[in-house]
Coordinates of C-alpha atoms in Angstrom, one line a residue:
M1 CA -61.6 -23.1 13.8
T2 CA -58.7 -25.4 13.9
A3 CA -57.5 -24.2 10.7
V4 CA -57.8 -20.5 11.8
E5 CA -55.9 -21.1 15.0
N6 CA -53.3 -23.3 12.7
G7 CA -53.0 -20.2 10.7
V8 CA -52.3 -17.8 13.7
R9 CA -49.8 -20.2 15.2
D10 CA -48.0 -20.1 12.0
D11 CA -47.8 -16.5 11.6
S12 CA -46.7 -16.0 15.1
T13 CA -44.0 -18.9 14.3
T14 CA -42.9 -17.4 11.0
A15 CA -42.7 -13.6 12.0
P16 CA -39.9 -13.9 14.4
A17 CA -37.8 -16.2 11.8
T18 CA -38.6 -13.0 9.1
N19 CA -37.1 -10.7 11.2
R20 CA -34.4 -12.7 12.4
Q21 CA -33.3 -13.2 8.7
G22 CA -34.0 -9.2 8.2
G23 CA -31.8 -8.7 11.4
G24 CA -29.0 -10.7 9.9
V25 CA -29.1 -8.9 6.4
D26 CA -28.9 -5.6 7.9
R27 CA -26.0 -6.7 10.2
E28 CA -24.3 -8.3 7.1
K29 CA -24.9 -4.9 5.4
L30 CA -23.3 -3.1 8.5
L31 CA -20.1 -5.2 8.7
K32 CA -19.7 -4.6 4.8
A33 CA -20.0 -0.8 5.2
L34 CA -18.1 -1.0 8.8
P35 CA -14.4 0.0 7.1
W36 CA -15.9 2.9 5.2
I37 CA -17.3 4.1 8.4
S38 CA -14.4 3.4 10.6
T39 CA -11.3 4.4 8.4
P40 CA -12.3 8.0 8.2
I41 CA -13.3 8.4 11.9
M42 CA -9.7 6.7 12.7
L43 CA -7.9 9.1 10.5
L44 CA -9.9 12.2 12.1
L45 CA -8.8 10.8 15.5
L46 CA -5.6 10.2 14.4
I47 CA -4.9 14.2 12.5
G48 CA -7.0 15.3 15.6
S49 CA -4.9 13.9 18.4
W50 CA -1.6 14.7 16.1
Q51 CA -2.5 18.4 15.7
F52 CA -3.5 18.3 19.6
A53 CA 0.0 17.4 20.5
V54 CA 1.6 20.4 18.3
S55 CA -1.0 23.1 18.7
V56 CA -1.8 22.3 22.6
V57 CA 0.6 20.3 24.1
G58 CA 3.5 22.1 22.6
V59 CA 5.6 19.2 21.0
S60 CA 8.2 20.7 18.8
E61 CA 7.6 21.0 15.2
F62 CA 11.0 20.0 14.5
I63 CA 10.2 16.4 15.9
L64 CA 6.7 16.4 15.0
P65 CA 5.6 18.5 12.1
A66 CA 2.0 19.6 11.8
P67 CA -0.1 17.9 9.6
L68 CA -0.7 21.1 7.7
A69 CA 2.8 21.2 7.2
V70 CA 3.4 17.7 6.0
W71 CA 0.4 18.4 3.6
D72 CA 2.3 21.0 1.8
S73 CA 5.4 19.2 1.9
L74 CA 3.7 16.5 0.1
V75 CA 2.0 18.6 -2.5
D76 CA 5.3 20.1 -3.2
L77 CA 7.2 16.8 -3.4
L78 CA 4.5 15.7 -6.1
S79 CA 4.7 18.8 -8.0
T80 CA 8.5 17.9 -8.9
S81 CA 9.1 15.4 -11.5
A82 CA 12.3 13.7 -9.4
V83 CA 9.9 11.8 -7.2
Y84 CA 7.8 9.6 -9.7
S85 CA 11.0 8.4 -10.7
D86 CA 11.8 7.6 -7.4
I87 CA 8.4 5.8 -6.8
W88 CA 8.5 4.2 -9.9
I89 CA 12.0 2.5 -9.0
T90 CA 10.4 1.4 -5.5
L91 CA 7.2 0.0 -7.2
A92 CA 9.6 -1.6 -9.9
E93 CA 11.7 -3.5 -7.0
V94 CA 8.7 -4.4 -5.2
L95 CA 6.8 -6.1 -8.1
I96 CA 9.5 -7.6 -9.5
G97 CA 10.8 -9.4 -6.3
F98 CA 7.3 -10.3 -5.2
A99 CA 6.6 -11.6 -8.8
I100 CA 10.0 -14.0 -8.4
A101 CA 9.1 -14.9 -4.6
L102 CA 5.6 -16.0 -5.7
V103 CA 6.8 -18.2 -8.7
V104 CA 9.7 -19.6 -6.6
G105 CA 7.5 -19.8 -3.3
M106 CA 4.9 -21.7 -5.3
A107 CA 7.0 -23.9 -6.9
V108 CA 9.4 -25.0 -3.7
G109 CA 6.2 -25.1 -1.8
A110 CA 4.2 -27.7 -3.9
V111 CA 7.6 -29.8 -4.2
L112 CA 8.2 -29.9 -0.2
G113 CA 4.3 -30.4 0.5
R114 CA 4.4 -33.5 -1.6
V115 CA 7.8 -35.2 -0.7
I116 CA 7.7 -35.3 2.7
W117 CA 11.5 -36.7 2.9
L118 CA 12.7 -33.8 0.9
E119 CA 10.8 -31.4 3.2
K120 CA 12.7 -33.1 6.2
A121 CA 16.1 -33.1 4.6
V122 CA 16.2 -29.2 3.7
Q123 CA 14.0 -28.2 7.0
P124 CA 17.0 -27.2 9.4
A125 CA 18.6 -25.0 6.5
L126 CA 15.3 -23.4 5.5
V127 CA 15.0 -22.8 9.5
A128 CA 18.5 -21.4 9.4
L129 CA 18.1 -19.0 6.9
Q130 CA 14.7 -18.1 8.2
V131 CA 16.0 -16.9 11.6
V132 CA 18.8 -15.0 10.2
P133 CA 17.9 -11.0 10.4
K134 CA 17.5 -10.5 6.3
V135 CA 18.6 -6.8 6.8
A136 CA 22.1 -8.6 7.5
F137 CA 22.5 -10.0 3.9
I138 CA 21.9 -6.4 2.1
P139 CA 25.8 -5.3 3.0
I140 CA 26.7 -8.5 1.0
F141 CA 23.9 -8.1 -1.9
V142 CA 25.4 -4.4 -2.3
I143 CA 28.9 -5.9 -2.5
W144 CA 27.8 -8.6 -4.8
F145 CA 25.2 -7.1 -7.2
G146 CA 25.9 -3.1 -6.4
F147 CA 23.9 0.0 -5.3
G148 CA 21.6 -0.6 -8.2
M149 CA 17.7 -2.2 -8.1
T150 CA 18.9 -5.9 -8.4
S151 CA 20.4 -5.9 -4.7
K152 CA 16.9 -4.7 -3.7
I153 CA 14.9 -6.8 -6.0
I154 CA 16.6 -9.7 -4.1
M155 CA 15.7 -8.4 -0.8
A156 CA 12.2 -7.9 -1.5
A157 CA 12.0 -11.5 -3.1
I158 CA 13.8 -13.3 -0.1
L159 CA 11.5 -11.4 2.3
A160 CA 8.1 -12.3 0.4
F161 CA 9.3 -16.1 -0.2
F162 CA 8.9 -17.8 3.0
P163 CA 5.2 -17.1 3.9
I164 CA 4.2 -17.8 0.6
M165 CA 6.3 -21.0 0.1
L166 CA 4.8 -22.1 3.8
N167 CA 1.4 -21.3 2.8
V168 CA 1.6 -23.2 -0.5
M169 CA 3.0 -26.4 1.7
L170 CA 0.5 -26.3 3.8
G171 CA -2.1 -26.1 1.1
V172 CA -1.0 -28.9 -0.7
R173 CA -1.0 -30.8 2.6
S174 CA -4.5 -29.9 2.9
V175 CA -5.8 -31.6 -0.1
D176 CA -7.8 -34.5 1.1
R177 CA -5.9 -37.9 0.7
G178 CA -9.7 -39.8 0.4
H179 CA -10.6 -37.3 -2.1
R180 CA -7.8 -37.9 -4.3
D181 CA -8.3 -41.7 -4.1
V182 CA -11.8 -41.1 -5.0
M183 CA -10.9 -39.4 -8.1
R184 CA -8.1 -41.8 -8.9
G185 CA -10.4 -44.8 -8.4
L186 CA -13.0 -43.3 -11.0
G187 CA -10.5 -42.9 -13.3
A188 CA -9.7 -39.5 -13.5
S189 CA -6.3 -38.4 -14.8
R190 CA -3.4 -36.6 -12.7
W191 CA -4.4 -33.3 -14.7
A192 CA -8.1 -33.8 -14.3
T193 CA -7.5 -34.5 -10.4
F194 CA -5.1 -31.2 -10.2
K195 CA -7.3 -29.0 -12.1
S196 CA -10.6 -29.9 -10.1
L197 CA -9.2 -30.9 -6.6
E198 CA -5.7 -30.1 -5.7
L199 CA -5.6 -26.4 -7.1
P200 CA -9.0 -25.3 -5.7
S201 CA -7.7 -26.4 -2.4
T202 CA -4.5 -24.9 -2.5
L203 CA -5.3 -21.3 -4.3
P204 CA -6.5 -20.2 -1.1
Y205 CA -3.2 -21.0 1.0
V206 CA -1.6 -19.3 -2.0
F207 CA -3.5 -15.9 -1.7
A208 CA -3.0 -16.4 2.4
G209 CA 0.8 -16.1 1.3
A210 CA 0.8 -13.5 -1.1
E211 CA -1.4 -11.3 1.2
V212 CA 1.8 -11.4 3.6
G213 CA 4.4 -11.5 0.7
I214 CA 3.5 -8.1 -0.7
V215 CA 3.6 -6.6 2.7
F216 CA 6.9 -8.0 3.2
A217 CA 8.4 -7.0 -0.5
V218 CA 7.4 -3.4 0.1
I219 CA 9.5 -3.6 3.5
G220 CA 12.5 -5.6 1.7
A221 CA 13.0 -3.0 -1.0
I222 CA 12.3 0.3 1.6
V223 CA 15.4 -1.4 4.0
G224 CA 17.4 -2.0 1.1
E225 CA 17.5 1.5 -0.1
Y226 CA 17.6 2.5 3.1
L227 CA 21.1 0.8 3.6
G228 CA 22.7 0.6 0.1
G229 CA 20.3 2.9 -2.1
S230 CA 20.9 5.7 -4.5
E231 CA 17.7 6.0 -5.9
G232 CA 13.8 5.3 -4.6
L233 CA 11.8 6.5 -1.8
G234 CA 13.7 4.6 0.9
H235 CA 16.8 7.0 -0.3
L236 CA 14.2 9.8 -0.4
V237 CA 13.5 8.8 3.4
V238 CA 17.5 8.6 4.2
S239 CA 18.1 12.0 2.5
S240 CA 15.0 13.9 4.2
L241 CA 16.6 12.8 7.4
N242 CA 20.1 13.8 6.5
S243 CA 18.8 17.3 5.9
L244 CA 16.5 17.2 8.7
N245 CA 13.3 18.0 6.8
A246 CA 10.7 16.5 8.9
P247 CA 7.7 17.5 7.1
Q248 CA 9.2 15.8 4.0
L249 CA 10.1 12.7 5.9
F250 CA 6.7 12.5 7.1
A251 CA 5.4 13.1 3.3
V252 CA 7.6 10.3 2.1
I253 CA 6.0 8.1 4.9
V254 CA 2.5 9.0 3.7
L255 CA 3.3 7.8 0.1
L256 CA 5.2 4.7 1.2
A257 CA 1.7 3.9 3.4
L258 CA -0.5 5.0 0.1
M259 CA 1.8 2.4 -2.0
G260 CA 1.7 -0.5 0.4
S261 CA -2.0 -0.2 0.8
L262 CA -2.7 0.1 -3.0
L263 CA -0.7 -3.0 -3.4
Y264 CA -2.4 -4.9 -0.7
L265 CA -5.5 -4.0 -2.0
A266 CA -4.8 -5.2 -5.3
V267 CA -3.8 -8.7 -4.0
T268 CA -7.1 -9.1 -2.2
T269 CA -9.0 -7.6 -5.2
T270 CA -7.6 -10.5 -7.2
K271 CA -8.3 -13.0 -4.8
R272 CA -12.0 -12.0 -4.3
L273 CA -11.7 -12.4 -8.6
V274 CA -10.0 -15.7 -8.4
I275 CA -11.8 -17.6 -5.4
P276 CA -15.0 -15.8 -4.9
W277 CA -16.3 -19.3 -3.7
H278 CA -14.0 -19.4 -0.8
D279 CA -15.5 -18.8 2.9
S280 CA -12.2 -16.0 3.5
V281 CA -14.0 -14.0 0.3
A282 CA -17.7 -15.2 0.6
K283 CA -18.2 -14.3 4.3
Q284 CA -16.7 -10.8 3.8

């Protein structure tokens, strides 16, 4: 009798736990599927509001062209070969600038993170350089490097450099000194300490900086093309504005949004492959 009662009590106590676990799994699946559900809904709301503003409110299509007109302009734009040259030029500027910022930012951040006195010495210069509006440098870069790709690559690299460098510096300092002392005490070499402790601790910070840096690299390249370019998607925006072609202007903005989203997705996918064990990936 006692065993039966115990069995009943055990069933009654484990059932809610199972339900809670099942609910947790369902909630986790829902959270993973949420972006695939919410994104189409938000796009439909945006396009619906957009069409409503043009068709019902009566906003002039000279200011806000209808979604269908933008779509037609986008199709026409993609049917020409010249736009692919502009896409490639902008993409090359962004990728080269981001690669330079990644390498230099990781090197400078690693050094400043470990050498405190050097970080204190160069901090005023870094702050002064960081707070200066980077757009002000573009005329100087155009004078120095001309209207070609070089000035835009440097602009993209400068904008992407600071978030990467600051995150790497923070990552280097986040390595637990006690863990490092334990490894050294156990006779681990400097390379083994770097490979097993310092690198895994710093990589999440590197990717946090890279996620921000790739967005800034796109902004740097486009702003450079706005103000001193004769090719690329930024220049195409300016030429669309000069010809008062609003549908094409919106179509180029759509292309820029797609490019930025794909580049950001590439960085986050790389992060998932390199550090799948980190909470920022495992809990998503």
